[in-house]
Coordinates of C-alpha atoms in Angstrom, one line a residue:
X33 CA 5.8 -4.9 28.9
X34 CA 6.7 -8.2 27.8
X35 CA 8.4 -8.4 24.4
X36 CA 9.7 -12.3 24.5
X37 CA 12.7 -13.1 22.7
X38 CA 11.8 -14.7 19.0
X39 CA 15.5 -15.5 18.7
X40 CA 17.5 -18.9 19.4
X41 CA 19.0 -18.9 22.8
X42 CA 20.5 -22.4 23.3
X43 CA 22.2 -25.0 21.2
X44 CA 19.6 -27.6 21.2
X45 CA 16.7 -28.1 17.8
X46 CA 14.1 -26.2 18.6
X47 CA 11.3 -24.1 16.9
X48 CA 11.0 -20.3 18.0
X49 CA 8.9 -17.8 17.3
X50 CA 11.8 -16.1 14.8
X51 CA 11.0 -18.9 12.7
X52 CA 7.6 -17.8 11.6
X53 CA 8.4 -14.2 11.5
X54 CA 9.2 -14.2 7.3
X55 CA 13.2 -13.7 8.5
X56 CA 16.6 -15.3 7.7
X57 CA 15.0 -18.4 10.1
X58 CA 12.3 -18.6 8.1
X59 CA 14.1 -19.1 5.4
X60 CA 16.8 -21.2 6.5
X61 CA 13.7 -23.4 7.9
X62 CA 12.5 -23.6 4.8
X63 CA 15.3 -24.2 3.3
X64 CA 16.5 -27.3 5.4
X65 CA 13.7 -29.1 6.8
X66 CA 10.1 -27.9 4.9
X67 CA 11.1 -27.9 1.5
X68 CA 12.9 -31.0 1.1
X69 CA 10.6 -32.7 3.3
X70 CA 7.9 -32.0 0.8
X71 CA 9.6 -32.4 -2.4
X72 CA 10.1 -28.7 -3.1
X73 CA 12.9 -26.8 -4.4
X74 CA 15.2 -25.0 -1.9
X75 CA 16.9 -22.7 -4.6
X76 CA 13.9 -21.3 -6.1
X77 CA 11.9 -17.9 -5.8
X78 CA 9.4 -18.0 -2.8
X79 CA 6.2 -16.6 -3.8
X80 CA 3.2 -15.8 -2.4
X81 CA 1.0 -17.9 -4.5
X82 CA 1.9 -20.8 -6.7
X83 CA 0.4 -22.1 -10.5
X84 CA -2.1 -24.7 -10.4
X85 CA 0.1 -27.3 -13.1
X86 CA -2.3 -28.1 -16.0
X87 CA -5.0 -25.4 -15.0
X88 CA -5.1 -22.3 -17.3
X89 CA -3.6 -19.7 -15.1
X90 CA -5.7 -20.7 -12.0
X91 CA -3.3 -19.7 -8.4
X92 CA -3.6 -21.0 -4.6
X93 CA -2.6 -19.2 -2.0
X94 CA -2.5 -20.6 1.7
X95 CA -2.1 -18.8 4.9
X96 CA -2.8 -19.3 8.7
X97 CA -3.4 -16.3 11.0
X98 CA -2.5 -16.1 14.8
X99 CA -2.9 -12.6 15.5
X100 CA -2.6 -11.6 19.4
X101 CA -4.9 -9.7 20.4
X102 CA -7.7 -10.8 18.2
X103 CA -8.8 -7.1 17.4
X104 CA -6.8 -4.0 17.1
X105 CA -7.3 -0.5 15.6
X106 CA -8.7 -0.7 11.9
X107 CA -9.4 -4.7 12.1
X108 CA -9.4 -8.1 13.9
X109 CA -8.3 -11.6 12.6
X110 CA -10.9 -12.3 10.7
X111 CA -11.0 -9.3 8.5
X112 CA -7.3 -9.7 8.0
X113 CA -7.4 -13.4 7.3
X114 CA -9.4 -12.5 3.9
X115 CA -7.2 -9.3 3.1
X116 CA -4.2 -11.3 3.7
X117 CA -4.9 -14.2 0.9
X118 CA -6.6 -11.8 -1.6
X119 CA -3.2 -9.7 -1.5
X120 CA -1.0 -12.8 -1.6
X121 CA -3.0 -14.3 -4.9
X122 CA -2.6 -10.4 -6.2
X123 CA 1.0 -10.2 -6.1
X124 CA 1.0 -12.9 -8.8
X125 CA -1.1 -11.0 -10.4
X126 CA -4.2 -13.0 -10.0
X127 CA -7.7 -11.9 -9.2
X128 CA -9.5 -14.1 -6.1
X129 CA -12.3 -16.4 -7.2
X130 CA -13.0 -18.0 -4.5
X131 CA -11.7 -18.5 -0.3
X132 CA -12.1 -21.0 2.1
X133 CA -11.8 -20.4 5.8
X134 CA -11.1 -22.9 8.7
X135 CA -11.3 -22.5 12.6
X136 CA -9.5 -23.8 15.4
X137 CA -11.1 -22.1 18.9
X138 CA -9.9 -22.7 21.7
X139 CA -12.5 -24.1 24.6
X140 CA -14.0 -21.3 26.5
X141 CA -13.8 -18.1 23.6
X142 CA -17.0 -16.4 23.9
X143 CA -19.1 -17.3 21.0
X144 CA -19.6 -13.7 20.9
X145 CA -16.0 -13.1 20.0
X146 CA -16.0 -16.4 17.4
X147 CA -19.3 -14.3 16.1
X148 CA -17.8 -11.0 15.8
X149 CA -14.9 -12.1 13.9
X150 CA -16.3 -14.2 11.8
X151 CA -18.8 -11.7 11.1
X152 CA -16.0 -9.3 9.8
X153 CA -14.7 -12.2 7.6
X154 CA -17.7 -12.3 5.7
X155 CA -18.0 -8.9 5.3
X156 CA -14.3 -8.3 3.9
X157 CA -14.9 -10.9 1.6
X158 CA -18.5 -9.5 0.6
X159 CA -16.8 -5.9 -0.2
X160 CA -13.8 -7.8 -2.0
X161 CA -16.3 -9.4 -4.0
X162 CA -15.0 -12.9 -3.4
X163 CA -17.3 -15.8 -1.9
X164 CA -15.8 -18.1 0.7
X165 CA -17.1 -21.4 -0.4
X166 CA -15.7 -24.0 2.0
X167 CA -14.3 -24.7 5.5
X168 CA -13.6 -26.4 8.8
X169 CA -13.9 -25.8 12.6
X170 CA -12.2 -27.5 15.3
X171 CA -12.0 -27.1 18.9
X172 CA -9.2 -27.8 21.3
X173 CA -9.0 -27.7 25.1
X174 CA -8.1 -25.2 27.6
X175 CA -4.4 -24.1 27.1
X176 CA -3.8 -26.0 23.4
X177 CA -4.4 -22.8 21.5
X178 CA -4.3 -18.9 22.2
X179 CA -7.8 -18.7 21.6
X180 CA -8.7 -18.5 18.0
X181 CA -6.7 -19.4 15.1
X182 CA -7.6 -19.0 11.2
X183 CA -6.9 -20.4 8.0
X184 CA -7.8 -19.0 4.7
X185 CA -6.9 -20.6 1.1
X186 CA -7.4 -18.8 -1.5
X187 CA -7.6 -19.4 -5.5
X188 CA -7.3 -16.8 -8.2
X189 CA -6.8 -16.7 -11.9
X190 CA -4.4 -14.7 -13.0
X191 CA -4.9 -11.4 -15.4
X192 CA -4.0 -12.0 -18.8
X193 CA -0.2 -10.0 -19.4
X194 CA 0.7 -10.4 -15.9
X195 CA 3.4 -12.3 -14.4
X196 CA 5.1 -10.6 -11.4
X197 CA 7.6 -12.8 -9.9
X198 CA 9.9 -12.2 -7.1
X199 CA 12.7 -13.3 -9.5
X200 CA 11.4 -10.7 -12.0
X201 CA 12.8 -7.4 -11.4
X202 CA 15.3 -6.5 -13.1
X203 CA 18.3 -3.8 -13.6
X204 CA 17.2 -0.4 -13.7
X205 CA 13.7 -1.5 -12.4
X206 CA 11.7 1.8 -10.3
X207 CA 10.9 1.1 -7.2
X208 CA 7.5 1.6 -6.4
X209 CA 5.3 1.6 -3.0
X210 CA 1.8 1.9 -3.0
X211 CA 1.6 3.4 1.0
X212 CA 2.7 4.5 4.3
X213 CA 4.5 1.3 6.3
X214 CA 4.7 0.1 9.7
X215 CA 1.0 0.9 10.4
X216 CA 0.0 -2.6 11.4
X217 CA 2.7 -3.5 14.0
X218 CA 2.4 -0.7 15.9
X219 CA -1.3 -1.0 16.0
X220 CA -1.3 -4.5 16.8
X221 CA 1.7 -4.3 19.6
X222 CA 0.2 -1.1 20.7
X223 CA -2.8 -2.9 21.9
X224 CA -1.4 -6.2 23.3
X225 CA 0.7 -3.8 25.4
X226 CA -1.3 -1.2 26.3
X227 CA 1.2 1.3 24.9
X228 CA -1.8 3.9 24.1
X229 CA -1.1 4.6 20.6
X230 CA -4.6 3.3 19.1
X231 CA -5.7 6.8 19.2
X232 CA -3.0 7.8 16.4
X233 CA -2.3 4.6 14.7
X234 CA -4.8 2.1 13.2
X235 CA -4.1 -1.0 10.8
X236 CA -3.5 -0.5 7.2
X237 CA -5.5 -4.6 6.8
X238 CA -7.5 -4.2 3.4
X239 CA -7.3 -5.9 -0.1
X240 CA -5.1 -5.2 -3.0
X241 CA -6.6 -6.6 -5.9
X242 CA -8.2 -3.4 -7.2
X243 CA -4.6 -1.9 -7.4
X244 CA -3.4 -5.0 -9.0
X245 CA -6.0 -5.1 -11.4
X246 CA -5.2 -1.3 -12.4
X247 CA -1.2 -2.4 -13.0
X248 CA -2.7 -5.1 -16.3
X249 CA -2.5 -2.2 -19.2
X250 CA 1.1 -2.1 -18.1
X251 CA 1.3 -5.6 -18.6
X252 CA 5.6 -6.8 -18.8
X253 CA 6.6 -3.4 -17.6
X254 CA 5.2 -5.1 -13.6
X255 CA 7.9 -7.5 -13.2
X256 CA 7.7 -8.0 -9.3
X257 CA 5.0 -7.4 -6.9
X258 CA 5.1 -7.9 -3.1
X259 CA 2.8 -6.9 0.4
X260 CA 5.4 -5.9 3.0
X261 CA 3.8 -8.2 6.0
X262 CA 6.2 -10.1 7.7
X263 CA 9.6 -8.5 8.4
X264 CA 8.3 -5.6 7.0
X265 CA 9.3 -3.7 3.8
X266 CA 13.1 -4.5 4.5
X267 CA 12.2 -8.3 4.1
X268 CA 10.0 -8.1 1.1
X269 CA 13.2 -6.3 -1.4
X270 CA 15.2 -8.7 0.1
X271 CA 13.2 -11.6 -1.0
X272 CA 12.9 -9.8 -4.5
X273 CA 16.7 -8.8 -4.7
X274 CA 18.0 -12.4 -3.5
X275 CA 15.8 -13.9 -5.8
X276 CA 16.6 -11.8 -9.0
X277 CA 20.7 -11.8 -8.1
X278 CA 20.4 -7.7 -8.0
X279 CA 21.0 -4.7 -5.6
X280 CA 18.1 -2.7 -4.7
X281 CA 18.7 0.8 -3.7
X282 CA 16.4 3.2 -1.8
X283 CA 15.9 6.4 -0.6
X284 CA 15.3 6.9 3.2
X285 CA 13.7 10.4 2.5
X286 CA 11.1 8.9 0.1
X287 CA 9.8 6.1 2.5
X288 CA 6.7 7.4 3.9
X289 CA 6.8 6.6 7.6
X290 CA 3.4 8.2 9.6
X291 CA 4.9 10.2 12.3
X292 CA 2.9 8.3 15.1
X293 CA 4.7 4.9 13.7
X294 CA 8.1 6.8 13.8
X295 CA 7.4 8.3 17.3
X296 CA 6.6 4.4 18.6
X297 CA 9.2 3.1 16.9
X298 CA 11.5 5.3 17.7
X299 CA 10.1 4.9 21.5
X300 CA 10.7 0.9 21.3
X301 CA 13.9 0.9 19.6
X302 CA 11.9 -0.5 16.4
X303 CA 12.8 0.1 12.7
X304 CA 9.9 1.0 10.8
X305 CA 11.6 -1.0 7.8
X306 CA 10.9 -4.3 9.6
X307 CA 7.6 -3.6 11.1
X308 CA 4.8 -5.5 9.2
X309 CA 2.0 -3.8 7.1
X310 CA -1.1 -5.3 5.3
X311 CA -2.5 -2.6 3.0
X312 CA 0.7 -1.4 0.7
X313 CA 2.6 -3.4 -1.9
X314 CA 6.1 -3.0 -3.2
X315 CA 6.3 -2.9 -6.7
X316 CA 9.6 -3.1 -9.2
X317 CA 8.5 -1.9 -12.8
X318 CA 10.4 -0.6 -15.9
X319 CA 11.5 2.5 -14.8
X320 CA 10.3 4.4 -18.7
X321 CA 6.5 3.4 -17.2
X322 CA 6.8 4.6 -13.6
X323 CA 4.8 8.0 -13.9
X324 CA 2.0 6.7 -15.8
X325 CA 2.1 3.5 -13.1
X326 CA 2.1 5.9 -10.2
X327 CA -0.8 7.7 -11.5
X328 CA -2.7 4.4 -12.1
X329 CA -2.1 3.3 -8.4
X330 CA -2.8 7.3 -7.2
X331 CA -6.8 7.2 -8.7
X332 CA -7.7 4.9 -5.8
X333 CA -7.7 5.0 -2.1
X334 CA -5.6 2.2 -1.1
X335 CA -2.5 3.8 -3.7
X336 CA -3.2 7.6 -3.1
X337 CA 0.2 7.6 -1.1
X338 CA 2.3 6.1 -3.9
X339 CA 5.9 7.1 -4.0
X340 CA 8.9 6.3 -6.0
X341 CA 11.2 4.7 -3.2
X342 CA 14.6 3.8 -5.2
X343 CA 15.8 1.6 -8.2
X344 CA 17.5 -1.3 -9.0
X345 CA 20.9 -1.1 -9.7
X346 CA 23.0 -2.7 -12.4
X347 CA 25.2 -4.6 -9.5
X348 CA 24.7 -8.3 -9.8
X349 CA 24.7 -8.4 -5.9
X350 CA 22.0 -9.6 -4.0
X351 CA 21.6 -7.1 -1.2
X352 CA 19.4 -3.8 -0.3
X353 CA 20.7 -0.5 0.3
X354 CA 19.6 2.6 1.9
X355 CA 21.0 6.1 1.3
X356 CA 20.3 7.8 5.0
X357 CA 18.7 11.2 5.2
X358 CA 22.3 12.4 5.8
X359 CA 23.5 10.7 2.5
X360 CA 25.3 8.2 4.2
X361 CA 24.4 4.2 2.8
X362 CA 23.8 1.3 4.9
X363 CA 22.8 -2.5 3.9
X364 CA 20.3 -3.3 5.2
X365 CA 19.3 -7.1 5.9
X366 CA 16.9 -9.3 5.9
X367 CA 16.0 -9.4 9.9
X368 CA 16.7 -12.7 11.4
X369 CA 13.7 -13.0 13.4
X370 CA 10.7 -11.1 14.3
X371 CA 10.5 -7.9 17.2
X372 CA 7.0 -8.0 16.4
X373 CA 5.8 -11.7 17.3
X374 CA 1.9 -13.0 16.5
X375 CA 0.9 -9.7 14.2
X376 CA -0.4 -11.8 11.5

């Protein structure tokens, strides 16, 4: 099996895989070279979709997939390229309008592969009710890509009385999670290494906004919102708790782990708290509306799983802790890099 290193090994300036993983790296590259570079602002909240200035509520959202392999239990690149930009415009709260869709392919993919997966683009899109309007396709020789590589943008207007932001929770806040996690790592790594659990574990890739949409009669009580992908669940609080100054405390007996991702995990020396997902959110909400939010998520599929997973505390302390299944607590922190490399 080979699981290369996504961390920095020598002294010299180079990029590694760490440092698209959603990690520390990320965001110290972010931090000191991206940001700057483009006249953004290193000390504020990262989110996964940004205002349009001067445009009535209207979000974009931009990502690029490089999923290896290009198909894995429960969905393929294309599929998750939608899922992943509706989710992202839904944890601000916004409902998707419209998506584009670009295409680098590398020469020599089957068209019959570039036709499958851009087959299942169109029909995530057509079941999340959201047109892709626009694009681009490029081709590059032998060896310049790993195949196939998407791009989806993505723009949304927000629901009227929401406006999560990673710099919204606040103390007391319920700690919500709409799913099981680590679903999509294991599925993904299972195939690329031929581990052989595709029979028990599929992806959790689908769209959000339905669940999003249900949270607008609560309105202020949602004050953060977030899809676990990169660096898992364990990177998503502490984005949330780094960017709102608090501590974030959870429960290690309510965090639903499936027992074919524990087993793997366990097997490959993996925690399940950093393994990347695509189909659950992490909400922080006032903690007097949690049972009536719980049962709002519960009516459909995707949040039938929900669970109350901790709280925030009154600590002005920017960190994440877990209270063990023993009743022990450990930190734990944002992962540095990624054990998972090229899931999403």
């Amino acid at each position: 099996m080979n699981l290369d290193c996504p961390l920095p090994y020598d002294e010299h300036e180079l990029i590694q895989l760490g440092h698209g993983a959603g990690g520390r790296l990320t965001a110290e590259l972010l931090d000191t070279l991206v940001l700057p570079a483009l006249g953004g602002q290193p000390d504020g909240p990262l989110e996964d979709a940004a205002l349009i200035p001067d445009a009535d509520e209207l979000l974009l959202s931009t990502d690029s997939f490089v999923v290896s392999p290009l198909s894995f239990p429960g969905g393929d690149i294309g599929s998750l390229a939608v899922h992943g930009t509706v989710n992202d415009l839904g944890m601000r709260g916004a409902l998707p309008l419209a998506l584009t869709l670009s295409v680098i392919a590398e020469e020599g993919l089957p068209l019959a592969e570039l036709r499958s997966v851009l087959d299942s683009a169109g029909k995530a899109a057509h079941q999340a009710g959201v047109p892709i309007i626009t694009g681009d396709t490029k081709v590059v020789g032998r060896g310049s890509a790993d195949r196939l590589f998407l791009n989806t943008t993505g723009i949304g207007r927000r629901i009227p009385g929401l406006t999560p932001s990673a710099a919204g929770a606040r103390p007391g806040d319920a700690v919500l999670l709409s799913g099981p996690i680590g679903l999509h790592g294991t599925a993904v790594l299972s195939t690329r290494e031929g581990l052989g659990f595709e029979t028990d574990i599929a992806s959790d890739t689908r769209p959000l906004h339905r669940l999003v949409q249900a949270l607008a009669p609560f309105g202020s009580a949602v004050h953060s919102l977030r899809d676990p992908t990169r660096g898992g669940l364990a990177a998503s609080l502490n984005e949330i708790a780094c960017a709102s100054g608090l501590t974030v405390e959870i429960e290690e007996s309510a965090v639903p782990v499936p027992p074919a991702v524990a087993a793997a995990c366990d097997l490959l020396g993996l925690d399940p708290l950093i393994v990347a997902n695509e189909g659950c959110l992490v909400a922080f909400v006032a903690a007097d509306a949690t049972e009536s939010i719980l049962a709002a998520l519960r009516a459909y599929p995707e949040g039938e799983q929900a669970v109350h997973i901790g709280h925030c505390g009154e600590q002005a302390r920017a960190r994440v802790e877990l209270r063990t299944l023993i009743g022990a607590r450990r930190v734990v922190d944002m992962p540095l890099g990624e054990q998972l490399p090229r899931i999403c």
